[in-house]
């Protein structure tokens, strides 16, 4: 029973090693390889982690909306496990986007926070993520929770384009896509890939854990009956 | 430099808390599985004796 419920699988070890390698490369590239920017100095390096977590924070809701839609179509709780795991990981990424963005803003604009369209829409996205987590924890019935979650995820996914295009649609101070040296762009890419691989591995692990938890609860119920 | 370090430390602090939470969940689940295995073993041991009675 133990092996079937919590076994990591045959590919887990090479996959974990790959994730560690990618993440290590990302940190190394951001700290040592990327050149120091002339105007902002070392603070500019925040961008490598800020963009990486922001991308994962944005990708969460479309992923959860697809999982939610598939749940509504099939009524299979496995899709809800993917959505719930993604909501946790994406909430962390969205929170980190706001925090690292605030640190960046303090260096670049001299303020910790301003109601810029990009910042405001990102904050609204964080509130929807938080709402999803609160609703998920307050409902007992698994299918009821999955249904409400699917609807919330679809609403959240509709907010993502607003965050993405906020710098183009509205006038603000957040940079669109500033020009950078090729080394900086490569570092940014390595960072995005490394952090994405790491957060995806957390997502896969959490999904398996949620599925195992549900199966375990079912077995306990059957034994109690 | 301070802002850069603060950003990186914040990221790893969040990640560490989440990973520790996952680990605690994993350990809790392993204990539940062990308890279930013990319960099942006890039930299996009781069955032949109850039949014999």
Coordinates of N, CA, C and O in Angstrom, one line a residue, chain A residues 26-193:
Chain A
X26 N 20.7 28.8 -13.0 CA 20.0 30.1 -12.9 C 20.6 31.1 -11.9 O 20.8 32.2 -12.1
X27 N 20.9 30.5 -10.7 CA 21.4 31.3 -9.6 C 22.8 31.8 -9.9 O 23.2 33.0 -9.8
X28 N 23.6 30.9 -10.5 CA 25.0 31.2 -10.9 C 25.0 32.3 -11.9 O 25.8 33.3 -11.9
X29 N 24.1 32.1 -12.9 CA 24.1 33.1 -14.0 C 23.7 34.5 -13.5 O 24.3 35.5 -13.9
X30 N 22.7 34.5 -12.7 CA 22.2 35.8 -12.1 C 23.2 36.5 -11.2 O 23.3 37.7 -11.3
X31 N 23.9 35.7 -10.4 CA 24.9 36.3 -9.5 C 26.2 36.6 -10.0 O 26.8 37.6 -9.7
X32 N 26.7 35.7 -10.9 CA 28.1 35.8 -11.3 C 28.3 36.2 -12.8 O 29.2 36.9 -13.2
X33 N 27.5 35.6 -13.7 CA 27.7 35.8 -15.1 C 27.2 37.1 -15.7 O 27.8 37.8 -16.4
X34 N 25.9 37.4 -15.3 CA 25.3 38.6 -15.8 C 26.1 39.9 -15.4 O 26.5 40.0 -14.3
X35 N 26.3 40.8 -16.4 CA 27.1 42.0 -16.0 C 26.3 42.9 -15.1 O 25.1 42.9 -15.1
X36 N 27.0 43.7 -14.4 CA 26.3 44.7 -13.5 C 25.9 45.9 -14.3 O 26.6 46.5 -15.0
X37 N 24.6 46.2 -14.1 CA 24.0 47.3 -14.9 C 24.6 48.7 -14.4 O 24.8 48.8 -13.2
X38 N 24.8 49.6 -15.3 CA 25.5 50.9 -15.0 C 24.6 51.7 -14.0 O 25.2 52.2 -13.0
X39 N 23.4 51.9 -14.3 CA 22.6 52.9 -13.6 C 22.1 52.3 -12.2 O 22.3 53.0 -11.2
X40 N 21.6 51.1 -12.2 CA 21.1 50.5 -11.0 C 22.0 49.7 -10.2 O 21.8 49.3 -9.0
X41 N 23.1 49.3 -10.8 CA 24.1 48.5 -10.1 C 23.6 47.0 -9.8 O 22.8 46.5 -10.6
X42 N 23.9 46.5 -8.7 CA 23.6 45.1 -8.4 C 22.0 44.9 -8.2 O 21.5 43.8 -8.4
X43 N 21.4 46.0 -7.9 CA 19.9 45.9 -7.6 C 19.2 45.4 -8.9 O 18.1 44.8 -8.8
X44 N 19.8 45.7 -10.1 CA 19.2 45.3 -11.3 C 19.0 43.8 -11.4 O 18.1 43.3 -12.1
X45 N 19.8 43.1 -10.7 CA 19.8 41.6 -10.7 C 18.5 41.0 -10.2 O 18.2 39.9 -10.4
X46 N 17.7 41.9 -9.4 CA 16.4 41.5 -8.9 C 15.6 41.0 -10.1 O 14.7 40.1 -10.0
X47 N 15.8 41.6 -11.3 CA 14.9 41.4 -12.4 C 14.9 39.9 -12.8 O 13.9 39.3 -13.2
X48 N 16.1 39.2 -12.6 CA 16.2 37.8 -13.0 C 15.2 36.9 -12.2 O 14.7 35.9 -12.7
X49 N 15.1 37.2 -10.9 CA 14.2 36.4 -10.1 C 12.8 36.9 -10.2 O 11.8 36.2 -10.2
X50 N 12.6 38.3 -10.3 CA 11.3 38.9 -10.4 C 10.5 38.4 -11.6 O 9.4 38.0 -11.5
X51 N 11.2 38.4 -12.8 CA 10.5 37.9 -14.0 C 10.2 36.4 -13.9 O 9.1 36.0 -14.3
X52 N 11.1 35.6 -13.4 CA 10.9 34.2 -13.3 C 9.7 33.8 -12.4 O 8.9 33.0 -12.8
X53 N 9.6 34.5 -11.3 CA 8.4 34.2 -10.4 C 7.2 34.8 -10.9 O 6.1 34.2 -10.8
X54 N 7.3 35.9 -11.6 CA 6.1 36.6 -12.2 C 5.5 35.7 -13.3 O 4.3 35.6 -13.3
X55 N 6.3 35.1 -14.1 CA 5.9 34.2 -15.2 C 5.1 33.1 -14.6 O 4.0 32.7 -15.1
X56 N 5.6 32.5 -13.5 CA 5.0 31.3 -12.9 C 3.7 31.8 -12.2 O 2.7 31.0 -12.2
X57 N 3.7 33.0 -11.6 CA 2.5 33.5 -11.0 C 1.4 33.7 -12.0 O 0.2 33.5 -11.8
X58 N 1.8 34.2 -13.2 CA 0.8 34.4 -14.3 C 0.3 33.1 -14.9 O -0.9 33.0 -15.3
X59 N 1.2 32.1 -15.1 CA 0.8 30.9 -15.7 C -0.1 30.1 -14.9 O -0.9 29.2 -15.4
X60 N -0.2 30.3 -13.6 CA -1.0 29.5 -12.7 C -2.5 29.5 -13.0 O -3.0 28.4 -13.2
X61 N -3.1 30.7 -13.2 CA -4.5 30.7 -13.4 C -5.0 30.1 -14.8 O -5.9 29.3 -14.8
X62 N -4.3 30.3 -15.9 CA -4.7 29.6 -17.1 C -4.6 28.1 -16.9 O -5.5 27.4 -17.4
X63 N -3.5 27.7 -16.3 CA -3.4 26.2 -16.0 C -4.5 25.7 -15.2 O -5.1 24.7 -15.5
X64 N -4.8 26.4 -14.1 CA -5.9 26.0 -13.2 C -7.3 26.1 -13.9 O -8.1 25.3 -13.6
X65 N -7.4 27.1 -14.8 CA -8.7 27.2 -15.6 C -8.9 26.0 -16.5 O -10.0 25.4 -16.6
X66 N -7.8 25.5 -17.1 CA -7.9 24.3 -18.0 C -8.2 23.1 -17.1 O -9.1 22.3 -17.5
X67 N -7.5 23.0 -16.0 CA -7.7 21.8 -15.1 C -9.2 21.9 -14.6 O -9.9 20.9 -14.5
X68 N -9.6 23.1 -14.2 CA -11.0 23.3 -13.7 C -12.0 22.9 -14.8 O -13.0 22.2 -14.5
X69 N -11.8 23.4 -16.0 CA -12.7 23.1 -17.2 C -12.7 21.5 -17.4 O -13.8 21.0 -17.6
X70 N -11.6 20.9 -17.3 CA -11.5 19.4 -17.5 C -12.2 18.7 -16.4 O -12.9 17.7 -16.6
X71 N -12.2 19.3 -15.2 CA -12.9 18.7 -14.0 C -14.4 18.8 -14.3 O -15.2 17.8 -14.1
X72 N -14.9 20.0 -14.7 CA -16.3 20.2 -15.0 C -16.8 19.2 -16.1 O -17.9 18.8 -16.1
X73 N -15.9 19.0 -17.1 CA -16.3 18.0 -18.2 C -16.3 16.6 -17.7 O -17.2 15.8 -18.1
X74 N -15.3 16.2 -16.9 CA -15.2 14.8 -16.5 C -15.6 14.4 -15.1 O -15.8 13.2 -14.8
X75 N -15.7 15.4 -14.2 CA -16.0 15.2 -12.8 C -14.9 14.3 -12.2 O -15.2 13.6 -11.2
X76 N -13.7 14.3 -12.7 CA -12.6 13.5 -12.2 C -11.8 14.5 -11.2 O -11.3 15.5 -11.7
X77 N -11.7 14.0 -10.0 CA -11.1 14.9 -9.0 C -9.5 15.1 -9.2 O -8.9 15.9 -8.6
X78 N -9.0 14.2 -10.0 CA -7.5 14.3 -10.3 C -7.2 15.7 -10.9 O -6.2 16.3 -10.6
X79 N -8.2 16.3 -11.7 CA -8.0 17.6 -12.3 C -8.0 18.7 -11.2 O -7.3 19.7 -11.3
X80 N -8.9 18.4 -10.2 CA -8.9 19.4 -9.1 C -7.6 19.4 -8.3 O -7.2 20.4 -7.8
X81 N -7.0 18.2 -8.2 CA -5.7 18.1 -7.5 C -4.6 19.0 -8.2 O -3.9 19.7 -7.5
X82 N -4.6 18.9 -9.5 CA -3.7 19.7 -10.3 C -3.9 21.2 -10.0 O -3.0 22.0 -9.8
X83 N -5.2 21.5 -10.1 CA -5.6 23.0 -9.9 C -5.2 23.5 -8.5 O -4.7 24.6 -8.3
X84 N -5.5 22.6 -7.5 CA -5.2 23.1 -6.1 C -3.7 23.2 -5.9 O -3.2 24.1 -5.2
X85 N -3.0 22.2 -6.4 CA -1.5 22.3 -6.3 C -1.0 23.5 -7.0 O -0.1 24.3 -6.4
X86 N -1.5 23.8 -8.2 CA -1.1 25.0 -8.9 C -1.4 26.3 -8.2 O -0.6 27.2 -8.2
X87 N -2.6 26.3 -7.5 CA -3.0 27.5 -6.8 C -2.0 27.8 -5.7 O -1.6 29.0 -5.4
X88 N -1.5 26.8 -5.0 CA -0.5 27.0 -3.9 C 0.8 27.5 -4.4 O 1.3 28.5 -3.9
X89 N 1.3 26.9 -5.4 CA 2.6 27.2 -6.0 C 2.5 28.7 -6.6 O 3.4 29.5 -6.4
X90 N 1.4 28.9 -7.3 CA 1.3 30.2 -8.0 C 1.0 31.3 -7.0 O 1.4 32.5 -7.3
X91 N 0.3 31.0 -5.9 CA 0.2 32.0 -4.9 C 1.5 32.5 -4.3 O 1.8 33.7 -4.1
X92 N 2.4 31.5 -4.1 CA 3.7 31.8 -3.6 C 4.5 32.7 -4.6 O 5.1 33.7 -4.3
X93 N 4.4 32.3 -5.9 CA 5.0 33.0 -7.0 C 4.5 34.5 -7.1 O 5.2 35.4 -7.3
X94 N 3.2 34.6 -7.0 CA 2.5 35.9 -7.1 C 2.9 36.8 -5.9 O 3.2 38.0 -6.1
X95 N 3.0 36.2 -4.7 CA 3.4 37.0 -3.6 C 4.8 37.4 -3.7 O 5.2 38.6 -3.5
X96 N 5.7 36.5 -4.2 CA 7.1 36.9 -4.4 C 7.3 37.9 -5.5 O 8.2 38.7 -5.5
X97 N 6.4 37.9 -6.5 CA 6.4 38.9 -7.6 C 6.2 40.3 -7.0 O 6.9 41.2 -7.3
X98 N 5.2 40.4 -6.1 CA 4.9 41.7 -5.5 C 6.0 42.1 -4.5 O 6.4 43.3 -4.5
X99 N 6.6 41.2 -3.8 CA 7.7 41.6 -2.9 C 8.9 42.0 -3.6 O 9.5 43.0 -3.4
X100 N 9.4 41.1 -4.6 CA 10.6 41.5 -5.3 C 10.4 42.7 -6.2 O 11.3 43.6 -6.3
X101 N 9.1 42.9 -6.7 CA 8.8 44.1 -7.5 C 8.8 45.3 -6.6 O 9.3 46.4 -7.0
X102 N 8.4 45.2 -5.3 CA 8.4 46.3 -4.4 C 9.9 46.7 -4.1 O 10.2 47.9 -4.0
X103 N 10.7 45.7 -3.9 CA 12.2 46.0 -3.7 C 12.8 46.7 -4.9 O 13.6 47.6 -4.7
X104 N 12.4 46.2 -6.0 CA 12.9 46.8 -7.3 C 12.4 48.3 -7.4 O 13.2 49.2 -7.7
X105 N 11.1 48.5 -7.1 CA 10.5 49.8 -7.1 C 11.2 50.8 -6.2 O 11.4 52.0 -6.6
X106 N 11.5 50.3 -5.0 CA 12.2 51.2 -4.1 C 13.6 51.7 -4.6 O 13.9 52.9 -4.4
X107 N 14.3 50.8 -5.3 CA 15.6 51.2 -5.9 C 15.4 52.1 -7.2 O 16.1 53.0 -7.4
X108 N 14.4 51.7 -8.0 CA 14.3 52.4 -9.3 C 13.4 53.6 -9.2 O 13.8 54.6 -9.9
X109 N 12.3 53.6 -8.5 CA 11.4 54.7 -8.4 C 11.4 55.5 -7.1 O 10.7 56.5 -6.9
X110 N 12.1 55.0 -6.1 CA 12.2 55.6 -4.8 C 11.0 55.4 -4.0 O 10.7 56.1 -3.0
X111 N 10.1 54.5 -4.3 CA 8.9 54.2 -3.5 C 8.7 52.7 -3.5 O 9.0 52.0 -4.4
X112 N 8.2 52.2 -2.3 CA 7.9 50.7 -2.2 C 6.7 50.3 -3.0 O 6.7 49.2 -3.5
X113 N 5.8 51.2 -3.2 CA 4.5 50.8 -3.9 C 3.9 52.0 -4.5 O 3.9 53.1 -3.9
X114 N 3.3 51.9 -5.7 CA 2.6 52.9 -6.4 C 1.4 52.2 -7.1 O 1.6 51.1 -7.5
X115 N 0.3 52.9 -7.2 CA -0.9 52.3 -7.9 C -0.7 52.4 -9.4 O -1.6 52.8 -10.1
X116 N 0.4 51.9 -9.9 CA 0.6 51.7 -11.3 C -0.3 50.6 -11.9 O -0.6 49.7 -11.1
X117 N -0.8 50.7 -13.1 CA -1.7 49.7 -13.6 C -1.2 48.3 -13.5 O -1.9 47.4 -13.1
X118 N 0.1 48.1 -13.8 CA 0.7 46.7 -13.8 C 0.7 46.2 -12.3 O 0.3 45.1 -12.0
X119 N 1.1 47.1 -11.4 CA 1.2 46.7 -10.0 C -0.2 46.4 -9.4 O -0.5 45.5 -8.7
X120 N -1.2 47.3 -9.8 CA -2.5 47.2 -9.3 C -3.2 45.9 -9.8 O -3.8 45.1 -9.0
X121 N -3.0 45.6 -11.1 CA -3.6 44.4 -11.7 C -3.0 43.1 -11.1 O -3.6 42.1 -10.8
X122 N -1.7 43.2 -10.9 CA -1.0 42.0 -10.2 C -1.5 41.8 -8.8 O -1.6 40.7 -8.4
X123 N -1.7 42.9 -8.1 CA -2.2 42.8 -6.7 C -3.6 42.2 -6.7 O -4.0 41.4 -5.9
X124 N -4.5 42.6 -7.7 CA -5.8 42.0 -7.8 C -5.7 40.5 -8.1 O -6.5 39.7 -7.5
X125 N -4.7 40.1 -8.9 CA -4.5 38.7 -9.2 C -4.1 37.9 -7.9 O -4.6 36.8 -7.7
X126 N -3.3 38.6 -7.1 CA -2.9 38.0 -5.8 C -4.1 37.8 -4.9 O -4.3 36.8 -4.2
X127 N -5.0 38.8 -5.0 CA -6.3 38.7 -4.1 C -7.1 37.5 -4.6 O -7.6 36.7 -3.8
X128 N -7.2 37.3 -5.9 CA -8.0 36.2 -6.5 C -7.4 34.9 -6.1 O -8.1 33.9 -5.7
X129 N -6.0 34.8 -6.2 CA -5.3 33.6 -5.7 C -5.6 33.3 -4.3 O -5.9 32.1 -3.9
X130 N -5.6 34.3 -3.4 CA -5.8 34.2 -2.0 C -7.3 33.7 -1.8 O -7.5 32.9 -0.9
X131 N -8.2 34.3 -2.5 CA -9.6 33.9 -2.4 C -9.8 32.5 -2.8 O -10.5 31.7 -2.1
X132 N -9.1 32.0 -3.8 CA -9.2 30.6 -4.2 C -8.7 29.7 -3.1 O -9.4 28.7 -2.8
X133 N -7.6 30.1 -2.4 CA -7.1 29.2 -1.4 C -8.0 29.2 -0.2 O -8.3 28.2 0.4
X134 N -8.6 30.4 0.2 CA -9.5 30.5 1.3 C -10.8 29.7 1.1 O -11.2 28.9 1.9
X135 N -11.3 29.8 -0.1 CA -12.6 29.0 -0.5 C -12.2 27.5 -0.5 O -13.0 26.7 0.1
X136 N -11.1 27.2 -1.0 CA -10.7 25.7 -1.0 C -10.6 25.1 0.4 O -10.9 24.0 0.6
X137 N -10.1 25.9 1.3 CA -10.0 25.4 2.7 C -11.3 25.4 3.5 O -11.4 24.8 4.5
X138 N -12.2 26.2 3.0 CA -13.4 26.4 3.8 C -14.6 25.4 3.4 O -15.6 25.3 4.1
X139 N -14.4 24.7 2.3 CA -15.4 23.8 1.9 C -15.0 22.3 2.1 O -13.9 21.9 1.8
X140 N -16.0 21.5 2.7 CA -15.7 20.2 3.1 C -15.9 19.2 1.9 O -15.1 18.3 1.6
X141 N -17.0 19.4 1.2 CA -17.4 18.5 0.1 C -16.4 18.6 -1.1 O -16.2 19.7 -1.6
X142 N -15.8 17.5 -1.4 CA -14.7 17.5 -2.5 C -15.2 18.1 -3.8 O -14.6 18.9 -4.5
X143 N -16.4 17.6 -4.2 CA -16.9 17.9 -5.6 C -17.4 19.4 -5.6 O -17.3 20.1 -6.6
X144 N -18.0 19.8 -4.5 CA -18.5 21.2 -4.3 C -17.3 22.1 -4.4 O -17.4 23.1 -5.1
X145 N -16.3 21.8 -3.7 CA -15.0 22.6 -3.7 C -14.4 22.6 -5.1 O -14.0 23.7 -5.5
X146 N -14.4 21.5 -5.8 CA -13.8 21.5 -7.1 C -14.6 22.3 -8.1 O -14.0 23.0 -8.9
X147 N -16.0 22.3 -7.9 CA -16.8 23.1 -8.8 C -16.6 24.6 -8.6 O -16.3 25.3 -9.6
X148 N -16.6 25.0 -7.4 CA -16.4 26.4 -7.0 C -15.0 26.9 -7.5 O -14.8 27.9 -8.1
X149 N -14.0 26.0 -7.2 CA -12.6 26.3 -7.6 C -12.5 26.4 -9.1 O -11.8 27.3 -9.6
X150 N -13.2 25.6 -9.9 CA -13.1 25.7 -11.3 C -13.6 27.0 -11.8 O -13.0 27.7 -12.7
X151 N -14.7 27.5 -11.2 CA -15.3 28.7 -11.7 C -14.4 29.9 -11.3 O -14.1 30.8 -12.1
X152 N -13.8 29.9 -10.1 CA -12.9 30.9 -9.6 C -11.7 30.9 -10.5 O -11.1 32.0 -10.8
X153 N -11.2 29.7 -10.9 CA -10.0 29.7 -11.7 C -10.2 30.3 -13.1 O -9.4 31.0 -13.7
X154 N -11.4 30.1 -13.6 CA -11.8 30.7 -14.9 C -11.8 32.2 -14.8 O -11.3 32.9 -15.7
X155 N -12.4 32.7 -13.7 CA -12.5 34.1 -13.5 C -11.0 34.7 -13.4 O -10.7 35.7 -13.9
X156 N -10.2 34.0 -12.6 CA -8.8 34.4 -12.4 C -8.0 34.4 -13.7 O -7.3 35.4 -14.0
X157 N -8.3 33.4 -14.6 CA -7.6 33.4 -15.9 C -8.0 34.6 -16.8 O -7.2 35.0 -17.6
X158 N -9.2 35.1 -16.6 CA -9.6 36.3 -17.4 C -8.9 37.5 -17.0 O -8.8 38.5 -17.7
X159 N -8.4 37.5 -15.7 CA -7.6 38.7 -15.2 C -6.2 38.7 -15.8 O -5.5 39.8 -15.8
X160 N -5.7 37.5 -16.1 CA -4.3 37.4 -16.5 C -3.9 38.3 -17.7 O -2.9 39.0 -17.7
X161 N -4.7 38.3 -18.8 CA -4.4 39.3 -19.9 C -4.3 40.7 -19.5 O -3.5 41.5 -20.0
X162 N -5.2 41.1 -18.5 CA -5.1 42.5 -18.0 C -3.8 42.8 -17.4 O -3.2 43.9 -17.6
X163 N -3.2 41.8 -16.6 CA -1.9 42.0 -16.0 C -0.9 42.1 -17.1 O 0.0 43.0 -17.1
X164 N -1.0 41.2 -18.1 CA 0.1 41.1 -19.1 C 0.1 42.4 -20.0 O 1.2 42.9 -20.3
X165 N -1.1 42.9 -20.3 CA -1.1 44.0 -21.3 C -1.4 45.4 -20.5 O -1.6 46.4 -21.2
X166 N -1.3 45.4 -19.2 CA -1.5 46.6 -18.4 C -0.6 47.7 -18.9 O -0.9 48.9 -18.9
X167 N 0.7 47.3 -19.2 CA 1.7 48.4 -19.6 C 1.4 49.0 -20.9 O 1.8 50.0 -21.3
X168 N 0.7 48.2 -21.8 CA 0.3 48.7 -23.1 C -1.0 49.4 -23.1 O -1.2 50.4 -23.9
X169 N -2.0 48.9 -22.3 CA -3.3 49.4 -22.4 C -3.5 50.7 -21.6 O -4.2 51.6 -21.9
X170 N -2.7 50.8 -20.5 CA -2.8 52.0 -19.6 C -1.5 52.7 -19.5 O -0.4 52.0 -19.6
X171 N -1.5 54.0 -19.1 CA -0.3 54.7 -19.0 C 0.2 54.5 -17.5 O -0.5 54.7 -16.6
X172 N 1.5 54.0 -17.4 CA 2.1 53.8 -16.1 C 3.6 53.9 -16.1 O 4.1 54.3 -17.2
X173 N 4.2 53.6 -15.0 CA 5.7 53.7 -14.9 C 6.4 52.4 -15.0 O 7.6 52.4 -15.1
X174 N 5.7 51.3 -15.0 CA 6.3 50.0 -15.0 C 6.9 49.8 -16.5 O 6.2 50.0 -17.4
X175 N 8.2 49.4 -16.6 CA 8.7 49.2 -17.9 C 8.0 48.1 -18.7 O 7.6 47.1 -18.1
X176 N 7.9 48.3 -20.1 CA 7.3 47.3 -20.9 C 8.2 46.1 -21.1 O 8.1 45.1 -20.5
X177 N 9.2 46.3 -21.9 CA 10.3 45.3 -22.0 C 11.6 46.0 -22.4 O 11.9 46.3 -23.6
X178 N 12.3 46.4 -21.3 CA 13.5 47.3 -21.6 C 14.5 46.6 -22.4 O 14.7 45.4 -22.3
X179 N 15.3 47.4 -23.1 CA 16.4 46.8 -23.9 C 17.5 46.4 -23.0 O 17.8 47.0 -22.0
X180 N 18.1 45.3 -23.3 CA 19.2 44.8 -22.5 C 20.2 44.1 -23.4 O 20.0 43.7 -24.5
X181 N 21.4 43.9 -22.8 CA 22.5 43.2 -23.5 C 22.2 41.8 -23.7 O 21.4 41.2 -22.9
X182 N 22.7 41.1 -24.8 CA 22.4 39.7 -25.0 C 22.7 38.8 -23.8 O 21.9 37.9 -23.5
X183 N 23.8 39.1 -23.1 CA 24.2 38.3 -21.9 C 23.1 38.4 -20.9 O 22.7 37.4 -20.2
X184 N 22.5 39.6 -20.7 CA 21.4 39.8 -19.7 C 20.2 39.0 -20.1 O 19.5 38.4 -19.3
X185 N 19.9 39.0 -21.4 CA 18.7 38.3 -21.9 C 18.9 36.8 -21.8 O 17.9 36.1 -21.4
X186 N 20.1 36.3 -22.0 CA 20.3 34.9 -21.9 C 20.2 34.5 -20.4 O 19.6 33.5 -20.0
X187 N 20.8 35.3 -19.5 CA 20.7 35.1 -18.1 C 19.2 35.0 -17.6 O 18.8 34.2 -16.8
X188 N 18.4 36.0 -18.2 CA 17.0 36.0 -17.8 C 16.3 34.7 -18.3 O 15.5 34.2 -17.5
X189 N 16.6 34.3 -19.5 CA 16.0 33.0 -20.0 C 16.4 31.8 -19.1 O 15.6 31.0 -18.8
X190 N 17.7 31.7 -18.8 CA 18.2 30.6 -17.9 C 17.5 30.7 -16.6 O 17.1 29.7 -16.0
X191 N 17.3 31.9 -16.1 CA 16.6 32.1 -14.8 C 15.2 31.6 -14.8 O 14.7 30.9 -14.0
X192 N 14.5 32.0 -15.9 CA 13.1 31.7 -16.1 C 13.0 30.1 -16.2 O 12.1 29.5 -15.5
X193 N 13.8 29.5 -17.0 CA 13.8 28.1 -17.2 C 14.1 27.4 -15.8 O 13.4 26.4 -15.4

